[in-house]
Amino acid sequence: MVCPRERGKIKGLIAHNPFKHEDFEELKLREARPKPNALALSPKQVDVFLAKADEMSKPGYAALFRLTAGSAIRIDEARHYEASDIDQQRGLLTITPKKGWTTKGYRYRDIPISKDTAEAAFAFVKTRDTVTLDDKAVWNEIQRVRKAAGLPQFSIHDLRRAWASAVHANGASLKQVSVWLGHSSVQVTERYIRVFETGSSGHEFLPR
């Protein structure tokens, strides 16, 4: 036999306010707390890292780090681009198909680069055969350099995120950044964009 209290719950007839009654605790509903956006490496931190890499890394690694920080190309793309893909006059690095290789999602694109990044791209083409470019080797070299520079732990992909965050903060639309990164959607890019540690929290925009 079902007691009146339980029968009322089954039929959806509860005499008490469920938001105040102890029966509500049985549901054990929890609303997830949104996590704050992760911090990106600031432009100053990136500069510190690149300067330290120039000082202590082999030229191939130093050029790779400058290339990634200045164009946000993936490491697999860096392994396959050619000098002919660099248009220094127009300031573009083109990611295009190669024999036996395609980029992620077949998304080929033109990425705007500075003169310094173009020089790093040419330097990397000349020196990349002198260094080991598998993921573990690149990770280990980044950790060696960033520790010497007194920086927090990060990966080469974080240089890509830092580039995206910086160009977006400087006015590039989310859609344009998404195209440059070769993302499948703007939603993916939204997860890339980070706030800088030295940036404003936005509190100054709150009503007084």
PDB file of C-alpha atoms in Angstrom:
ATOM      1  CA  MET A   1       0.000   0.000   0.000  1.00  0.00           C
ATOM      2  CA  VAL A   2       1.360   3.409  -0.953  1.00  0.00           C
ATOM      3  CA  CYS A   3       1.168   6.036   1.725  1.00  0.00           C
ATOM      4  CA  PRO A   4      -0.693   9.288   0.873  1.00  0.00           C
ATOM      5  CA  ARG A   5       2.563  11.248   0.842  1.00  0.00           C
ATOM      6  CA  GLU A   6       4.219   8.920  -1.690  1.00  0.00           C
ATOM      7  CA  ARG A   7       0.998   8.682  -3.741  1.00  0.00           C
ATOM      8  CA  GLY A   8       0.934  12.466  -3.979  1.00  0.00           C
ATOM      9  CA  LYS A   9       4.521  12.512  -5.236  1.00  0.00           C
ATOM     10  CA  ILE A  10       3.755   9.856  -7.873  1.00  0.00           C
ATOM     11  CA  LYS A  11       0.763  11.820  -9.173  1.00  0.00           C
ATOM     12  CA  GLY A  12       2.681  15.059  -9.104  1.00  0.00           C
ATOM     13  CA  LEU A  13       0.536  16.403  -6.278  1.00  0.00           C
ATOM     14  CA  ILE A  14       2.814  17.709  -3.555  1.00  0.00           C
ATOM     15  CA  ALA A  15       1.235  19.928  -0.997  1.00  0.00           C
ATOM     16  CA  HIS A  16       4.455  21.654  -0.091  1.00  0.00           C
ATOM     17  CA  ASN A  17       6.557  24.026  -2.166  1.00  0.00           C
ATOM     18  CA  PRO A  18       9.233  21.700  -3.638  1.00  0.00           C
ATOM     19  CA  PHE A  19      11.814  24.478  -3.519  1.00  0.00           C
ATOM     20  CA  LYS A  20      11.449  24.631   0.243  1.00  0.00           C
ATOM     21  CA  HIS A  21      10.572  21.067   1.093  1.00  0.00           C
ATOM     22  CA  GLU A  22      13.152  18.427   1.923  1.00  0.00           C
ATOM     23  CA  ASP A  23      11.808  16.203  -0.886  1.00  0.00           C
ATOM     24  CA  PHE A  24      13.620  18.460  -3.346  1.00  0.00           C
ATOM     25  CA  GLU A  25      16.937  17.235  -1.975  1.00  0.00           C
ATOM     26  CA  GLU A  26      16.146  13.738  -3.248  1.00  0.00           C
ATOM     27  CA  LEU A  27      16.477  14.971  -6.826  1.00  0.00           C
ATOM     28  CA  LYS A  28      20.118  15.887  -6.252  1.00  0.00           C
ATOM     29  CA  LEU A  29      20.101  18.371  -9.112  1.00  0.00           C
ATOM     30  CA  ARG A  30      23.201  20.482  -9.523  1.00  0.00           C
ATOM     31  CA  GLU A  31      23.762  23.262 -11.977  1.00  0.00           C
ATOM     32  CA  ALA A  32      27.289  23.161 -13.333  1.00  0.00           C
ATOM     33  CA  ARG A  33      29.403  26.129 -12.403  1.00  0.00           C
ATOM     34  CA  PRO A  34      30.839  27.669 -15.582  1.00  0.00           C
ATOM     35  CA  LYS A  35      34.589  27.564 -15.611  1.00  0.00           C
ATOM     36  CA  PRO A  36      36.416  30.868 -16.152  1.00  0.00           C
ATOM     37  CA  ASN A  37      38.166  31.247 -19.478  1.00  0.00           C
ATOM     38  CA  ALA A  38      41.751  30.052 -19.330  1.00  0.00           C
ATOM     39  CA  LEU A  39      44.485  32.621 -19.540  1.00  0.00           C
ATOM     40  CA  ALA A  40      46.575  32.945 -22.654  1.00  0.00           C
ATOM     41  CA  LEU A  41      50.261  33.677 -22.807  1.00  0.00           C
ATOM     42  CA  SER A  42      50.497  37.430 -23.058  1.00  0.00           C
ATOM     43  CA  PRO A  43      52.421  39.016 -25.958  1.00  0.00           C
ATOM     44  CA  LYS A  44      55.124  39.974 -23.442  1.00  0.00           C
ATOM     45  CA  GLN A  45      55.453  36.362 -22.239  1.00  0.00           C
ATOM     46  CA  VAL A  46      55.681  35.141 -25.822  1.00  0.00           C
ATOM     47  CA  ASP A  47      58.447  37.665 -26.532  1.00  0.00           C
ATOM     48  CA  VAL A  48      60.357  36.514 -23.441  1.00  0.00           C
ATOM     49  CA  PHE A  49      60.074  32.895 -24.563  1.00  0.00           C
ATOM     50  CA  LEU A  50      61.176  33.630 -28.124  1.00  0.00           C
ATOM     51  CA  ALA A  51      64.178  35.642 -26.950  1.00  0.00           C
ATOM     52  CA  LYS A  52      65.256  32.805 -24.658  1.00  0.00           C
ATOM     53  CA  ALA A  53      64.778  30.271 -27.490  1.00  0.00           C
ATOM     54  CA  ASP A  54      67.006  32.374 -29.757  1.00  0.00           C
ATOM     55  CA  GLU A  55      69.614  32.276 -27.005  1.00  0.00           C
ATOM     56  CA  MET A  56      69.604  28.576 -26.093  1.00  0.00           C
ATOM     57  CA  SER A  57      67.810  26.514 -28.782  1.00  0.00           C
ATOM     58  CA  LYS A  58      69.096  25.171 -32.076  1.00  0.00           C
ATOM     59  CA  PRO A  59      68.197  27.478 -34.992  1.00  0.00           C
ATOM     60  CA  GLY A  60      65.602  25.017 -36.277  1.00  0.00           C
ATOM     61  CA  TYR A  61      63.658  25.090 -33.019  1.00  0.00           C
ATOM     62  CA  ALA A  62      64.037  28.843 -32.544  1.00  0.00           C
ATOM     63  CA  ALA A  63      62.697  29.449 -36.074  1.00  0.00           C
ATOM     64  CA  LEU A  64      59.802  27.028 -35.487  1.00  0.00           C
ATOM     65  CA  PHE A  65      58.751  28.840 -32.329  1.00  0.00           C
ATOM     66  CA  ARG A  66      58.898  32.239 -34.022  1.00  0.00           C
ATOM     67  CA  LEU A  67      56.958  30.892 -36.984  1.00  0.00           C
ATOM     68  CA  THR A  68      54.228  29.394 -34.809  1.00  0.00           C
ATOM     69  CA  ALA A  69      53.976  32.455 -32.586  1.00  0.00           C
ATOM     70  CA  GLY A  70      53.691  34.704 -35.644  1.00  0.00           C
ATOM     71  CA  SER A  71      51.275  32.706 -37.793  1.00  0.00           C
ATOM     72  CA  ALA A  72      49.550  30.108 -35.592  1.00  0.00           C
ATOM     73  CA  ILE A  73      50.117  27.321 -38.106  1.00  0.00           C
ATOM     74  CA  ARG A  74      49.957  23.783 -36.782  1.00  0.00           C
ATOM     75  CA  ILE A  75      53.218  21.923 -36.291  1.00  0.00           C
ATOM     76  CA  ASP A  76      52.193  19.375 -38.927  1.00  0.00           C
ATOM     77  CA  GLU A  77      51.697  22.239 -41.378  1.00  0.00           C
ATOM     78  CA  ALA A  78      55.115  23.600 -40.460  1.00  0.00           C
ATOM     79  CA  ARG A  79      56.651  20.242 -41.301  1.00  0.00           C
ATOM     80  CA  HIS A  80      55.234  20.390 -44.841  1.00  0.00           C
ATOM     81  CA  TYR A  81      55.108  23.964 -46.123  1.00  0.00           C
ATOM     82  CA  GLU A  82      57.707  25.101 -48.650  1.00  0.00           C
ATOM     83  CA  ALA A  83      59.563  28.332 -49.305  1.00  0.00           C
ATOM     84  CA  SER A  84      57.329  28.941 -52.325  1.00  0.00           C
ATOM     85  CA  ASP A  85      54.360  29.158 -49.944  1.00  0.00           C
ATOM     86  CA  ILE A  86      55.755  32.349 -48.428  1.00  0.00           C
ATOM     87  CA  ASP A  87      54.877  35.641 -50.116  1.00  0.00           C
ATOM     88  CA  GLN A  88      57.014  38.127 -48.233  1.00  0.00           C
ATOM     89  CA  GLN A  89      55.964  41.051 -50.436  1.00  0.00           C
ATOM     90  CA  ARG A  90      52.260  40.530 -49.749  1.00  0.00           C
ATOM     91  CA  GLY A  91      52.833  39.296 -46.207  1.00  0.00           C
ATOM     92  CA  LEU A  92      51.128  35.926 -46.626  1.00  0.00           C
ATOM     93  CA  LEU A  93      51.890  32.341 -45.727  1.00  0.00           C
ATOM     94  CA  THR A  94      49.805  29.934 -47.784  1.00  0.00           C
ATOM     95  CA  ILE A  95      48.866  26.480 -46.528  1.00  0.00           C
ATOM     96  CA  THR A  96      48.249  24.316 -49.591  1.00  0.00           C
ATOM     97  CA  PRO A  97      48.087  20.582 -50.444  1.00  0.00           C
ATOM     98  CA  LYS A  98      51.326  18.688 -50.888  1.00  0.00           C
ATOM     99  CA  LYS A  99      51.966  15.331 -52.475  1.00  0.00           C
ATOM    100  CA  GLY A 100      50.910  12.701 -49.979  1.00  0.00           C
ATOM    101  CA  TRP A 101      49.803  15.261 -47.390  1.00  0.00           C
ATOM    102  CA  THR A 102      46.760  17.376 -46.579  1.00  0.00           C
ATOM    103  CA  THR A 103      46.108  19.709 -43.701  1.00  0.00           C
ATOM    104  CA  LYS A 104      43.495  19.005 -41.046  1.00  0.00           C
ATOM    105  CA  GLY A 105      39.993  19.022 -42.528  1.00  0.00           C
ATOM    106  CA  TYR A 106      41.415  19.906 -45.962  1.00  0.00           C
ATOM    107  CA  ARG A 107      41.184  23.578 -44.952  1.00  0.00           C
ATOM    108  CA  TYR A 108      43.817  25.459 -46.940  1.00  0.00           C
ATOM    109  CA  ARG A 109      44.236  29.165 -46.347  1.00  0.00           C
ATOM    110  CA  ASP A 110      46.299  32.345 -46.562  1.00  0.00           C
ATOM    111  CA  ILE A 111      47.609  33.613 -43.231  1.00  0.00           C
ATOM    112  CA  PRO A 112      48.818  37.205 -42.818  1.00  0.00           C
ATOM    113  CA  ILE A 113      52.353  37.358 -41.429  1.00  0.00           C
ATOM    114  CA  SER A 114      54.807  40.078 -40.517  1.00  0.00           C
ATOM    115  CA  LYS A 115      58.197  40.578 -42.104  1.00  0.00           C
ATOM    116  CA  ASP A 116      59.858  39.012 -39.053  1.00  0.00           C
ATOM    117  CA  THR A 117      57.590  35.955 -39.240  1.00  0.00           C
ATOM    118  CA  ALA A 118      58.317  35.592 -42.966  1.00  0.00           C
ATOM    119  CA  GLU A 119      62.037  35.583 -42.193  1.00  0.00           C
ATOM    120  CA  ALA A 120      61.451  32.940 -39.502  1.00  0.00           C
ATOM    121  CA  ALA A 121      59.474  30.876 -42.023  1.00  0.00           C
ATOM    122  CA  PHE A 122      62.350  30.963 -44.529  1.00  0.00           C
ATOM    123  CA  ALA A 123      64.843  30.171 -41.757  1.00  0.00           C
ATOM    124  CA  PHE A 124      62.793  27.188 -40.655  1.00  0.00           C
ATOM    125  CA  VAL A 125      62.688  25.740 -44.179  1.00  0.00           C
ATOM    126  CA  LYS A 126      66.492  25.864 -44.246  1.00  0.00           C
ATOM    127  CA  THR A 127      67.016  24.377 -40.774  1.00  0.00           C
ATOM    128  CA  ARG A 128      64.105  22.034 -40.046  1.00  0.00           C
ATOM    129  CA  ASP A 129      66.046  18.970 -41.200  1.00  0.00           C
ATOM    130  CA  THR A 130      68.616  19.648 -38.483  1.00  0.00           C
ATOM    131  CA  VAL A 131      66.190  19.147 -35.572  1.00  0.00           C
ATOM    132  CA  THR A 132      63.788  16.433 -34.427  1.00  0.00           C
ATOM    133  CA  LEU A 133      60.219  17.564 -35.040  1.00  0.00           C
ATOM    134  CA  ASP A 134      58.112  14.834 -33.464  1.00  0.00           C
ATOM    135  CA  ASP A 135      55.649  16.040 -30.820  1.00  0.00           C
ATOM    136  CA  LYS A 136      57.666  14.757 -27.852  1.00  0.00           C
ATOM    137  CA  ALA A 137      60.907  16.393 -28.977  1.00  0.00           C
ATOM    138  CA  VAL A 138      59.214  19.754 -29.567  1.00  0.00           C
ATOM    139  CA  TRP A 139      57.428  19.514 -26.209  1.00  0.00           C
ATOM    140  CA  ASN A 140      60.694  18.785 -24.380  1.00  0.00           C
ATOM    141  CA  GLU A 141      62.455  21.706 -26.047  1.00  0.00           C
ATOM    142  CA  ILE A 142      59.659  24.110 -25.155  1.00  0.00           C
ATOM    143  CA  GLN A 143      59.758  22.978 -21.511  1.00  0.00           C
ATOM    144  CA  ARG A 144      63.534  23.379 -21.389  1.00  0.00           C
ATOM    145  CA  VAL A 145      63.340  26.927 -22.727  1.00  0.00           C
ATOM    146  CA  ARG A 146      60.293  28.115 -20.807  1.00  0.00           C
ATOM    147  CA  LYS A 147      61.774  26.873 -17.504  1.00  0.00           C
ATOM    148  CA  ALA A 148      64.931  28.856 -18.203  1.00  0.00           C
ATOM    149  CA  ALA A 149      62.734  31.867 -18.984  1.00  0.00           C
ATOM    150  CA  GLY A 150      60.727  31.459 -15.777  1.00  0.00           C
ATOM    151  CA  LEU A 151      57.415  30.949 -17.590  1.00  0.00           C
ATOM    152  CA  PRO A 152      54.467  28.665 -16.724  1.00  0.00           C
ATOM    153  CA  GLN A 153      54.078  25.348 -18.494  1.00  0.00           C
ATOM    154  CA  PHE A 154      52.656  25.528 -22.007  1.00  0.00           C
ATOM    155  CA  SER A 155      52.745  23.668 -25.312  1.00  0.00           C
ATOM    156  CA  ILE A 156      53.361  24.734 -28.893  1.00  0.00           C
ATOM    157  CA  HIS A 157      49.591  24.744 -29.342  1.00  0.00           C
ATOM    158  CA  ASP A 158      49.426  27.472 -26.691  1.00  0.00           C
ATOM    159  CA  LEU A 159      51.507  29.685 -28.990  1.00  0.00           C
ATOM    160  CA  ARG A 160      48.745  29.162 -31.549  1.00  0.00           C
ATOM    161  CA  ARG A 161      46.123  30.151 -28.980  1.00  0.00           C
ATOM    162  CA  ALA A 162      48.143  33.191 -27.950  1.00  0.00           C
ATOM    163  CA  TRP A 163      48.315  34.358 -31.585  1.00  0.00           C
ATOM    164  CA  ALA A 164      44.543  33.940 -31.997  1.00  0.00           C
ATOM    165  CA  SER A 165      43.836  35.778 -28.747  1.00  0.00           C
ATOM    166  CA  ALA A 166      46.169  38.635 -29.657  1.00  0.00           C
ATOM    167  CA  VAL A 167      44.817  39.264 -33.162  1.00  0.00           C
ATOM    168  CA  HIS A 168      41.237  39.077 -31.871  1.00  0.00           C
ATOM    169  CA  ALA A 169      42.039  41.490 -29.052  1.00  0.00           C
ATOM    170  CA  ASN A 170      43.497  43.854 -31.652  1.00  0.00           C
ATOM    171  CA  GLY A 171      40.274  43.954 -33.645  1.00  0.00           C
ATOM    172  CA  ALA A 172      40.112  40.926 -35.967  1.00  0.00           C
ATOM    173  CA  SER A 173      36.637  39.399 -36.073  1.00  0.00           C
ATOM    174  CA  LEU A 174      36.055  35.957 -34.650  1.00  0.00           C
ATOM    175  CA  LYS A 175      35.081  34.712 -38.107  1.00  0.00           C
ATOM    176  CA  GLN A 176      38.303  36.006 -39.660  1.00  0.00           C
ATOM    177  CA  VAL A 177      40.428  34.469 -36.909  1.00  0.00           C
ATOM    178  CA  SER A 178      38.584  31.186 -37.457  1.00  0.00           C
ATOM    179  CA  VAL A 179      39.479  31.230 -41.160  1.00  0.00           C
ATOM    180  CA  TRP A 180      43.130  32.000 -40.458  1.00  0.00           C
ATOM    181  CA  LEU A 181      43.328  29.170 -37.930  1.00  0.00           C
ATOM    182  CA  GLY A 182      41.701  26.702 -40.316  1.00  0.00           C
ATOM    183  CA  HIS A 183      38.911  25.835 -37.903  1.00  0.00           C
ATOM    184  CA  SER A 184      35.756  24.004 -38.902  1.00  0.00           C
ATOM    185  CA  SER A 185      33.509  26.554 -37.181  1.00  0.00           C
ATOM    186  CA  VAL A 186      33.507  29.786 -35.203  1.00  0.00           C
ATOM    187  CA  GLN A 187      32.427  27.785 -32.148  1.00  0.00           C
ATOM    188  CA  VAL A 188      35.778  25.979 -32.184  1.00  0.00           C
ATOM    189  CA  THR A 189      37.577  29.330 -32.375  1.00  0.00           C
ATOM    190  CA  GLU A 190      35.593  30.658 -29.422  1.00  0.00           C
ATOM    191  CA  ARG A 191      37.203  27.963 -27.297  1.00  0.00           C
ATOM    192  CA  TYR A 192      40.627  29.115 -28.477  1.00  0.00           C
ATOM    193  CA  ILE A 193      40.264  32.763 -27.586  1.00  0.00           C
ATOM    194  CA  ARG A 194      41.660  33.511 -24.160  1.00  0.00           C
ATOM    195  CA  VAL A 195      41.960  36.513 -21.914  1.00  0.00           C
ATOM    196  CA  PHE A 196      45.337  37.952 -21.043  1.00  0.00           C
ATOM    197  CA  GLU A 197      46.558  37.959 -17.470  1.00  0.00           C
ATOM    198  CA  THR A 198      47.276  41.663 -17.721  1.00  0.00           C
ATOM    199  CA  GLY A 199      43.911  42.443 -19.342  1.00  0.00           C
ATOM    200  CA  SER A 200      40.982  44.159 -17.693  1.00  0.00           C
ATOM    201  CA  SER A 201      38.410  42.128 -15.799  1.00  0.00           C
ATOM    202  CA  GLY A 202      35.743  44.414 -17.241  1.00  0.00           C
ATOM    203  CA  HIS A 203      34.708  45.775 -13.842  1.00  0.00           C
ATOM    204  CA  GLU A 204      35.098  49.354 -15.019  1.00  0.00           C
ATOM    205  CA  PHE A 205      32.097  48.842 -17.310  1.00  0.00           C
ATOM    206  CA  LEU A 206      29.744  47.995 -14.462  1.00  0.00           C
ATOM    207  CA  PRO A 207      27.204  50.719 -13.566  1.00  0.00           C
ATOM    208  CA  ARG A 208      28.294  52.884 -10.678  1.00  0.00           C
TER     209      ARG A 208
END
